[in-house]
Coordinates of N, CA and C in Angstrom, one line a residue:
Chain A
K24 N 75.6 -15.7 88.8 CA 75.1 -15.5 87.4 C 76.2 -15.2 86.5
A25 N 76.1 -15.7 85.3 CA 77.1 -15.4 84.2 C 77.0 -13.9 83.9
G26 N 78.1 -13.4 83.5 CA 78.1 -12.0 83.1 C 77.7 -11.7 81.7
V27 N 77.9 -10.5 81.2 CA 77.5 -10.2 79.8 C 78.6 -10.8 78.9
T28 N 78.1 -11.4 77.9 CA 79.1 -12.0 76.9 C 78.9 -11.3 75.6
Q29 N 80.1 -11.1 74.9 CA 80.1 -10.5 73.6 C 80.9 -11.3 72.6
T30 N 80.4 -11.5 71.4 CA 81.1 -12.2 70.4 C 81.1 -11.4 69.1
P31 N 82.1 -11.4 68.3 CA 83.4 -12.0 68.6 C 84.2 -11.0 69.5
R32 N 85.3 -11.4 70.1 CA 86.1 -10.5 70.9 C 87.0 -9.6 70.0
Y33 N 87.4 -10.1 68.9 CA 88.3 -9.3 68.0 C 87.8 -9.5 66.6
L34 N 87.9 -8.5 65.8 CA 87.5 -8.5 64.4 C 88.3 -7.6 63.6
I35 N 88.7 -8.0 62.4 CA 89.4 -7.2 61.5 C 88.6 -7.2 60.2
K36 N 88.2 -6.0 59.7 CA 87.5 -5.9 58.5 C 88.1 -4.8 57.6
T37 N 87.6 -4.8 56.4 CA 88.1 -3.9 55.4 C 87.1 -2.8 55.2
R38 N 87.5 -1.6 54.8 CA 86.6 -0.5 54.5 C 85.6 -1.0 53.5
G39 N 84.3 -0.6 53.8 CA 83.3 -0.9 52.9 C 82.5 -2.2 53.2
Q40 N 83.1 -3.0 54.1 CA 82.4 -4.2 54.5 C 81.4 -3.9 55.6
Q41 N 80.6 -4.9 56.0 CA 79.7 -4.7 57.1 C 80.1 -5.7 58.2
V42 N 79.6 -5.4 59.4 CA 79.9 -6.3 60.5 C 78.7 -6.4 61.4
T43 N 78.6 -7.6 62.1 CA 77.5 -7.8 63.0 C 78.2 -8.3 64.3
L44 N 77.9 -7.6 65.4 CA 78.4 -7.9 66.7 C 77.2 -8.4 67.6
S45 N 77.5 -9.3 68.5 CA 76.5 -10.0 69.3 C 76.7 -9.7 70.8
C46 N 75.6 -9.7 71.5 CA 75.7 -9.5 73.0 C 74.6 -10.3 73.6
S47 N 75.0 -11.0 74.7 CA 74.1 -11.8 75.5 C 74.1 -11.1 76.9
P48 N 73.0 -10.6 77.3 CA 73.0 -9.9 78.6 C 73.0 -10.9 79.8
I49 N 73.1 -10.3 81.0 CA 73.0 -11.1 82.2 C 71.6 -11.7 82.2
S50 N 71.5 -12.9 82.6 CA 70.1 -13.6 82.7 C 69.1 -12.8 83.5
G51 N 68.0 -12.5 82.9 CA 67.0 -11.7 83.6 C 67.0 -10.2 83.3
H52 N 68.1 -9.8 82.7 CA 68.2 -8.4 82.3 C 67.5 -8.1 81.0
R53 N 66.7 -7.1 80.9 CA 65.9 -6.8 79.7 C 66.4 -5.6 78.9
S54 N 67.3 -4.9 79.5 CA 67.8 -3.7 78.8 C 69.2 -4.0 78.3
V55 N 69.5 -3.6 77.1 CA 70.8 -3.7 76.5 C 71.2 -2.4 75.8
S56 N 72.4 -1.9 76.2 CA 72.8 -0.7 75.6 C 74.2 -1.0 74.9
W57 N 74.4 -0.2 73.9 CA 75.7 -0.3 73.1 C 76.4 1.0 73.2
Y58 N 77.8 0.9 73.3 CA 78.6 2.0 73.4 C 79.8 1.8 72.5
Q59 N 80.4 2.9 72.0 CA 81.6 2.9 71.2 C 82.7 3.6 72.1
Q60 N 83.8 3.0 72.2 CA 84.9 3.6 73.0 C 86.1 3.8 72.1
T61 N 86.6 5.0 72.0 CA 87.8 5.3 71.2 C 88.7 6.2 72.1
P62 N 90.0 6.2 71.9 CA 90.9 7.1 72.7 C 90.5 8.5 72.6
G63 N 90.1 9.0 71.4 CA 89.8 10.4 71.2 C 88.4 10.8 71.7
Q64 N 87.4 10.0 71.6 CA 86.1 10.4 71.9 C 85.5 9.8 73.2
G65 N 86.3 8.9 73.8 CA 85.8 8.3 75.0 C 84.6 7.3 74.8
L66 N 83.8 7.2 75.8 CA 82.6 6.3 75.6 C 81.4 7.0 75.1
Q67 N 81.0 6.6 73.9 CA 79.8 7.3 73.3 C 78.7 6.3 73.2
F68 N 77.5 6.8 73.5 CA 76.3 6.0 73.5 C 75.8 5.8 72.1
L69 N 75.5 4.5 71.7 CA 75.0 4.2 70.4 C 73.5 4.1 70.4
F70 N 73.0 3.1 71.2 CA 71.5 2.9 71.3 C 71.3 1.9 72.5
E71 N 70.0 2.0 72.9 CA 69.5 1.1 73.9 C 68.3 0.4 73.5
Y72 N 68.2 -0.9 73.8 CA 67.0 -1.7 73.6 C 66.4 -2.2 74.9
F73 N 65.1 -2.2 74.9 CA 64.4 -2.8 76.1 C 63.2 -3.5 75.5
S74 N 63.1 -4.8 75.9 CA 62.0 -5.6 75.4 C 61.8 -5.5 73.9
E75 N 62.9 -5.7 73.2 CA 62.9 -5.7 71.7 C 62.6 -4.4 71.0
T76 N 62.5 -3.3 71.8 CA 62.3 -2.0 71.2 C 63.4 -1.1 71.5
Q77 N 63.8 -0.3 70.4 CA 64.8 0.7 70.6 C 64.2 1.8 71.4
R78 N 64.8 2.1 72.6 CA 64.3 3.1 73.4 C 65.0 4.4 73.3
N79 N 66.3 4.4 73.0 CA 67.1 5.6 72.9 C 68.1 5.4 71.8
K80 N 68.5 6.5 71.2 CA 69.5 6.4 70.1 C 70.5 7.5 70.3
G81 N 71.8 7.3 70.1 CA 72.8 8.3 70.2 C 73.0 9.0 68.8
N82 N 74.0 9.8 68.8 CA 74.2 10.6 67.5 C 75.2 9.9 66.6
F83 N 74.8 8.8 66.1 CA 75.6 8.1 65.1 C 74.9 8.0 63.8
P84 N 75.6 7.8 62.7 CA 74.9 7.8 61.4 C 74.1 6.5 61.3
G85 N 73.2 6.5 60.3 CA 72.3 5.4 60.1 C 73.0 4.1 59.7
R86 N 74.3 4.1 59.4 CA 75.1 2.9 59.2 C 75.1 2.0 60.4
F87 N 74.9 2.6 61.5 CA 74.9 1.8 62.8 C 73.4 1.5 63.1
S88 N 73.2 0.2 63.3 CA 71.9 -0.2 63.6 C 71.9 -1.4 64.6
G89 N 70.8 -1.7 65.2 CA 70.8 -2.8 66.1 C 69.4 -3.4 66.2
R90 N 69.4 -4.5 67.0 CA 68.1 -5.1 67.3 C 68.2 -5.9 68.6
Q91 N 67.1 -6.3 69.1 CA 67.1 -7.1 70.3 C 66.0 -8.2 70.0
F92 N 66.4 -9.4 70.5 CA 65.5 -10.6 70.3 C 64.7 -10.8 71.5
S93 N 63.7 -11.7 71.4 CA 62.8 -12.0 72.5 C 63.5 -12.6 73.8
N94 N 64.7 -13.1 73.6 CA 65.5 -13.7 74.7 C 66.4 -12.6 75.3
S95 N 66.3 -11.4 74.8 CA 67.1 -10.2 75.3 C 68.4 -10.1 74.6
R96 N 68.9 -11.1 73.9 CA 70.1 -11.0 73.2 C 70.0 -9.9 72.2
S97 N 71.2 -9.2 71.9 CA 71.1 -8.1 71.0 C 72.3 -8.2 70.0
E98 N 72.0 -7.6 68.9 CA 73.0 -7.5 67.8 C 73.1 -6.1 67.4
M99 N 74.3 -5.7 67.0 CA 74.5 -4.4 66.4 C 75.2 -4.6 65.0
N100 N 74.8 -3.8 64.1 CA 75.4 -4.0 62.7 C 76.0 -2.6 62.3
V101 N 77.1 -2.7 61.7 CA 77.7 -1.5 61.1 C 77.9 -1.8 59.6
S102 N 77.3 -1.0 58.7 CA 77.4 -1.2 57.3 C 78.4 -0.2 56.7
T103 N 78.9 -0.5 55.6 CA 79.9 0.3 54.9 C 80.9 0.9 55.8
L104 N 81.7 0.0 56.4 CA 82.7 0.4 57.4 C 83.7 1.4 56.9
E105 N 84.0 2.3 57.8 CA 85.0 3.4 57.6 C 86.1 3.2 58.6
L106 N 87.3 3.7 58.2 CA 88.5 3.6 59.1 C 88.1 4.1 60.5
G107 N 87.3 5.2 60.6 CA 87.0 5.8 61.9 C 86.1 4.9 62.7
D108 N 85.6 3.8 62.2 CA 84.8 2.9 63.0 C 85.6 2.0 63.9
S109 N 86.9 2.0 63.7 CA 87.8 1.2 64.5 C 87.6 1.6 66.0
A110 N 87.3 0.7 66.8 CA 87.0 1.1 68.2 C 86.7 -0.2 69.0
L111 N 86.5 0.0 70.3 CA 86.0 -1.0 71.2 C 84.5 -0.8 71.3
Y112 N 83.8 -1.8 71.0 CA 82.3 -1.8 71.1 C 81.9 -2.5 72.3
L113 N 81.2 -1.8 73.2 CA 80.8 -2.4 74.5 C 79.3 -2.5 74.6
C114 N 78.9 -3.6 75.1 CA 77.5 -3.9 75.4 C 77.3 -3.8 76.9
A115 N 76.3 -3.2 77.3 CA 76.0 -3.1 78.8 C 74.6 -3.6 79.0
S116 N 74.4 -4.4 80.0 CA 73.1 -4.9 80.3 C 72.6 -4.3 81.7
S117 N 71.3 -4.2 81.8 CA 70.7 -3.6 82.9 C 69.4 -4.3 83.2
P118 N 69.0 -4.5 84.4 CA 67.7 -5.2 84.7 C 66.5 -4.5 84.0
G119 N 66.5 -3.1 84.0 CA 65.4 -2.4 83.5 C 64.3 -2.3 84.6
G120 N 63.2 -1.7 84.3 CA 62.1 -1.7 85.3 C 62.5 -0.9 86.6
G121 N 63.2 0.2 86.5 CA 63.5 1.0 87.6 C 64.9 0.8 88.2
S122 N 65.6 -0.2 87.7 CA 67.0 -0.4 88.1 C 67.9 0.1 87.0
Y123 N 68.8 1.0 87.3 CA 69.5 1.7 86.2 C 71.0 1.3 86.1
E124 N 71.5 0.4 87.0 CA 72.9 0.1 87.0 C 73.2 -0.8 85.7
Q125 N 74.3 -0.4 85.1 CA 74.7 -1.1 83.9 C 75.9 -2.0 84.1
Y126 N 76.0 -3.1 83.5 CA 77.1 -4.0 83.6 C 77.6 -4.3 82.2
F127 N 78.9 -4.0 82.1 CA 79.5 -4.1 80.7 C 80.0 -5.5 80.4
G128 N 80.0 -5.9 79.2 CA 80.6 -7.1 78.7 C 82.1 -6.7 78.4
P129 N 82.9 -7.7 77.9 CA 84.3 -7.5 77.7 C 84.6 -6.7 76.4
G130 N 83.6 -6.5 75.6 CA 83.8 -5.7 74.4 C 84.2 -6.5 73.2
T131 N 84.0 -5.9 72.0 CA 84.5 -6.4 70.7 C 85.4 -5.3 70.2
R132 N 86.7 -5.7 70.0 CA 87.6 -4.8 69.4 C 87.6 -4.9 67.9
L133 N 87.1 -3.9 67.2 CA 86.9 -3.9 65.8 C 88.1 -3.0 65.2
T134 N 88.8 -3.6 64.2 CA 89.8 -2.8 63.5 C 89.4 -2.8 62.0
V135 N 89.3 -1.6 61.4 CA 89.0 -1.5 60.0 C 90.2 -1.0 59.3
T136 N 90.6 -1.8 58.3 CA 91.8 -1.5 57.5 C 91.4 -1.0 56.1
Chain B
Q27 N 80.7 23.3 76.5 CA 80.9 22.6 77.8 C 80.5 21.1 77.7
K28 N 81.3 20.2 78.2 CA 80.9 18.8 78.1 C 79.8 18.6 79.1
E29 N 79.0 17.6 78.8 CA 77.9 17.2 79.7 C 78.4 16.7 81.1
V30 N 79.5 15.9 81.0 CA 80.1 15.4 82.2 C 81.6 15.7 82.2
E31 N 82.1 16.3 83.2 CA 83.5 16.7 83.2 C 84.2 16.1 84.5
Q32 N 85.4 15.5 84.3 CA 86.1 14.9 85.3 C 87.5 15.6 85.5
N33 N 88.1 15.4 86.6 CA 89.5 15.9 86.8 C 90.3 15.5 85.6
S34 N 91.1 16.4 85.0 CA 91.8 16.0 83.8 C 92.9 14.9 84.1
G35 N 93.4 14.9 85.3 CA 94.4 13.9 85.7 C 95.7 14.0 84.9
P36 N 96.6 13.1 84.9 CA 96.5 11.9 85.8 C 96.7 12.2 87.2
L37 N 96.2 11.4 88.1 CA 96.3 11.6 89.5 C 97.2 10.5 90.1
S38 N 98.2 10.9 90.9 CA 99.1 10.0 91.5 C 99.1 10.1 93.0
V39 N 98.9 9.0 93.7 CA 98.9 9.1 95.2 C 99.7 8.0 95.7
P40 N 100.3 8.1 96.9 CA 101.1 7.0 97.5 C 100.2 6.0 98.1
E41 N 100.7 4.8 98.1 CA 99.9 3.7 98.7 C 99.5 4.1 100.2
G42 N 98.2 3.8 100.5 CA 97.7 4.1 101.8 C 97.0 5.4 101.9
A43 N 97.2 6.3 100.9 CA 96.6 7.6 100.9 C 95.1 7.6 100.4
I44 N 94.5 8.7 100.6 CA 93.1 8.9 100.0 C 93.2 9.5 98.6
A45 N 92.5 8.8 97.7 CA 92.4 9.4 96.3 C 91.1 10.0 96.2
S46 N 91.0 11.2 95.6 CA 89.8 11.9 95.5 C 89.5 12.2 94.0
L47 N 88.4 11.7 93.5 CA 88.1 11.9 92.1 C 86.8 12.7 92.0
N48 N 86.8 13.7 91.1 CA 85.7 14.6 91.0 C 85.0 14.6 89.7
C49 N 83.7 14.9 89.7 CA 82.9 14.9 88.5 C 81.8 16.0 88.6
T50 N 81.7 16.8 87.5 CA 80.6 17.7 87.5 C 79.7 17.4 86.2
Y51 N 78.5 17.7 86.3 CA 77.6 17.4 85.2 C 76.7 18.6 84.9
S52 N 76.2 18.7 83.7 CA 75.5 20.0 83.3 C 74.0 19.8 83.3
D53 N 73.5 18.5 83.2 CA 72.0 18.3 83.0 C 71.4 18.2 84.4
R54 N 70.6 19.2 84.8 CA 70.0 19.3 86.1 C 69.0 18.2 86.3
V55 N 68.5 17.6 85.2 CA 67.5 16.5 85.4 C 68.1 15.2 85.8
S56 N 69.4 15.1 85.7 CA 70.1 13.8 86.0 C 69.7 13.3 87.4
Q57 N 69.5 12.0 87.4 CA 69.0 11.4 88.7 C 69.9 10.3 89.2
S58 N 70.6 9.7 88.3 CA 71.4 8.5 88.6 C 72.9 8.7 88.3
F59 N 73.7 8.3 89.2 CA 75.2 8.6 89.1 C 76.0 7.4 89.4
F60 N 77.0 7.1 88.6 CA 77.8 5.9 88.7 C 79.2 6.2 88.5
W61 N 80.0 5.3 89.2 CA 81.5 5.3 89.0 C 81.9 4.0 88.5
Y62 N 82.7 4.0 87.5 CA 83.2 2.7 86.9 C 84.7 2.8 87.0
R63 N 85.3 1.6 87.1 CA 86.8 1.5 87.1 C 87.1 0.7 85.8
Q64 N 88.1 1.2 85.1 CA 88.5 0.5 83.8 C 90.0 0.3 83.8
Y65 N 90.4 -0.9 83.9 CA 91.8 -1.3 83.8 C 92.2 -1.2 82.3
S66 N 93.4 -1.0 82.1 CA 93.9 -0.9 80.7 C 93.6 -2.2 79.9
G67 N 93.0 -2.0 78.8 CA 92.6 -3.2 78.0 C 91.4 -4.0 78.4
K68 N 90.7 -3.5 79.4 CA 89.5 -4.2 79.9 C 88.3 -3.3 79.7
S69 N 87.2 -3.8 80.0 CA 85.9 -3.0 79.9 C 85.6 -2.4 81.3
P70 N 84.8 -1.4 81.3 CA 84.4 -0.7 82.6 C 83.7 -1.6 83.5
E71 N 84.0 -1.5 84.8 CA 83.4 -2.3 85.9 C 82.7 -1.4 86.8
L72 N 81.5 -1.6 87.1 CA 80.7 -0.7 88.0 C 81.2 -0.9 89.4
I73 N 81.6 0.2 90.1 CA 82.0 0.1 91.5 C 81.1 0.8 92.5
M74 N 80.4 1.8 92.0 CA 79.5 2.5 92.9 C 78.3 3.2 92.1
S75 N 77.1 3.2 92.7 CA 76.0 3.9 92.2 C 75.5 4.8 93.3
I76 N 75.0 6.0 93.0 CA 74.4 6.8 94.0 C 73.3 7.6 93.4
Y77 N 72.2 7.7 94.2 CA 71.0 8.3 93.6 C 70.5 9.5 94.5
S78 N 70.9 9.6 95.7 CA 70.4 10.6 96.6 C 71.6 11.5 97.1
N79 N 71.3 12.7 97.4 CA 72.3 13.6 98.0 C 72.9 13.0 99.2
G80 N 74.2 13.2 99.4 CA 74.9 12.7 100.6 C 76.0 11.8 100.2
D81 N 76.4 11.0 101.2 CA 77.5 10.0 101.0 C 76.9 8.6 101.0
K82 N 77.6 7.8 100.2 CA 77.3 6.3 100.2 C 78.7 5.6 100.3
E83 N 78.8 4.7 101.3 CA 80.0 4.0 101.5 C 79.9 2.6 101.1
D84 N 81.0 2.1 100.5 CA 81.1 0.6 100.2 C 82.5 0.2 100.4
G85 N 82.9 -0.4 101.5 CA 84.2 -0.7 101.8 C 85.1 0.5 101.8
R86 N 86.2 0.5 101.0 CA 87.1 1.6 100.9 C 86.6 2.7 100.0
F87 N 85.5 2.6 99.4 CA 85.0 3.6 98.5 C 83.8 4.4 99.1
T88 N 83.9 5.7 98.9 CA 82.7 6.5 99.3 C 82.4 7.4 98.1
A89 N 81.1 7.4 97.7 CA 80.6 8.3 96.7 C 79.9 9.4 97.4
Q90 N 80.0 10.6 96.9 CA 79.4 11.8 97.4 C 78.6 12.5 96.3
L91 N 77.4 12.9 96.6 CA 76.5 13.5 95.6 C 76.0 14.8 96.2
N92 N 76.1 15.9 95.4 CA 75.5 17.1 95.7 C 74.8 17.6 94.4
K93 N 73.4 17.4 94.4 CA 72.7 17.7 93.2 C 72.6 19.3 93.0
A94 N 72.5 20.0 94.1 CA 72.4 21.5 94.0 C 73.7 22.0 93.3
S95 N 74.8 21.5 93.6 CA 76.1 21.9 92.9 C 76.4 21.1 91.7
Q96 N 75.6 20.1 91.4 CA 75.8 19.3 90.2 C 77.2 18.6 90.2
Y97 N 77.4 18.0 91.3 CA 78.8 17.5 91.6 C 78.7 16.1 92.3
V98 N 79.5 15.2 91.8 CA 79.6 13.9 92.4 C 81.1 13.5 92.5
S99 N 81.5 12.9 93.6 CA 82.9 12.5 93.8 C 83.0 11.1 94.3
L100 N 84.2 10.6 94.2 CA 84.5 9.3 94.6 C 85.8 9.4 95.5
L101 N 85.7 8.9 96.7 CA 86.9 8.8 97.5 C 87.3 7.4 97.7
I102 N 88.6 7.2 97.5 CA 89.2 5.8 97.8 C 90.1 5.9 98.9
R103 N 89.8 5.3 100.0 CA 90.6 5.3 101.2 C 91.6 4.1 101.1
D104 N 92.8 4.3 101.8 CA 93.8 3.3 101.9 C 94.1 2.8 100.5
S105 N 94.4 3.7 99.6 CA 94.6 3.3 98.2 C 95.7 2.2 98.0
Q106 N 95.4 1.3 97.1 CA 96.3 0.2 96.9 C 96.8 0.3 95.4
P107 N 98.0 -0.3 95.1 CA 98.4 -0.3 93.7 C 97.4 -0.9 92.8
S108 N 96.6 -1.9 93.3 CA 95.6 -2.5 92.4 C 94.5 -1.5 92.1
D109 N 94.4 -0.4 92.8 CA 93.4 0.6 92.4 C 93.8 1.5 91.2
S110 N 95.0 1.3 90.8 CA 95.5 2.0 89.6 C 94.7 1.6 88.4
A111 N 94.0 2.6 87.8 CA 93.1 2.4 86.7 C 92.5 3.7 86.3
T112 N 91.7 3.7 85.3 CA 91.0 4.9 84.9 C 89.6 4.8 85.5
Y113 N 89.1 5.9 86.1 CA 87.8 5.9 86.7 C 86.9 6.8 85.9
L114 N 85.8 6.2 85.6 CA 84.8 6.9 84.7 C 83.6 7.3 85.5
C115 N 83.2 8.5 85.4 CA 81.9 9.0 86.0 C 80.8 8.9 84.9
A116 N 79.7 8.4 85.3 CA 78.5 8.3 84.4 C 77.3 8.9 85.0
V117 N 76.5 9.6 84.2 CA 75.3 10.3 84.6 C 74.1 9.8 83.8
K118 N 73.0 9.6 84.4 CA 71.9 9.1 83.7 C 70.6 9.8 84.1
R119 N 69.7 10.1 83.2 CA 68.4 10.5 83.5 C 67.6 9.3 83.9
T120 N 66.8 9.4 84.9 CA 65.9 8.3 85.2 C 65.0 8.0 84.1
N121 N 64.8 6.7 83.9 CA 64.0 6.1 82.8 C 64.6 6.3 81.4
A122 N 65.8 6.8 81.3 CA 66.4 6.9 80.0 C 67.6 5.9 80.0
G123 N 67.8 5.3 78.8 CA 68.8 4.3 78.8 C 70.2 4.8 78.6
K124 N 70.3 6.1 78.1 CA 71.6 6.6 77.8 C 72.3 7.0 79.1
S125 N 73.5 6.5 79.3 CA 74.4 7.0 80.3 C 75.4 7.9 79.6
T126 N 75.7 9.1 80.1 CA 76.7 10.0 79.6 C 77.9 9.9 80.4
F127 N 79.1 9.6 79.8 CA 80.3 9.3 80.5 C 81.2 10.5 80.4
G128 N 82.0 10.7 81.5 CA 83.1 11.6 81.4 C 84.3 11.0 80.7
D129 N 85.3 11.7 80.5 CA 86.5 11.2 79.8 C 87.3 10.3 80.7
G130 N 87.1 10.4 82.0 CA 87.8 9.5 82.9 C 89.0 10.2 83.5
T131 N 89.4 9.8 84.7 CA 90.6 10.2 85.4 C 91.5 9.0 85.6
T132 N 92.7 9.1 85.2 CA 93.6 8.0 85.4 C 94.3 8.1 86.8
L133 N 94.2 7.1 87.6 CA 94.8 7.1 88.9 C 95.9 6.1 89.0
T134 N 97.0 6.6 89.5 CA 98.2 5.7 89.8 C 98.5 5.7 91.2
V135 N 98.5 4.5 91.8 CA 98.9 4.4 93.3 C 100.3 3.8 93.3
K136 N 101.2 4.6 93.9 CA 102.6 4.2 93.9 C 102.9 3.5 95.2
P137 N 103.5 2.3 95.1 CA 103.9 1.6 96.3 C 104.9 2.3 97.2

């Protein structure tokens, strides 16, 4: 099976802009979670989608949003970018339905200047 | 107190030795426990999951879980230089999508 794919892999944006990141989970997986990883804060949970519904949300401001499509692909959006949003954004897919193991994609490295 | 705490590290062991990585968690409701390996510049890779008290072995890796003590560990036998990485402990409530990660322990295996 193909693994989790994320696009784009690298992104440079300017403060105040918005960005959309995409994630395609492993085929058959219905749950997609998003994490932010920074050297100072480690891996922080953003949100989880299951069957197109947001099931859990972490402690991030409303500028961070996401959605999931009927084919389980997911997007996350960050509006009004701040310098502190520079991070590695990781998508993790899980089968759902009682299986809790998560498999990470390669991540999108976002740099905000 | 952090929800998931790991050895502060870094941890250095000689090639062929046993590396022991430890993790404690604060949420008693936690049911699922995972160890990930993350090489520098790469994303985390799942190496072990454990759900019940006791030991679980997979090749050179053994995960140990003690829910009463809220403790989970990972032993790496016959450590190899290729095991040099940061190891992340993750804890999850059953039926909840959020995994809470520790800050990781960086392991260096010296030839």
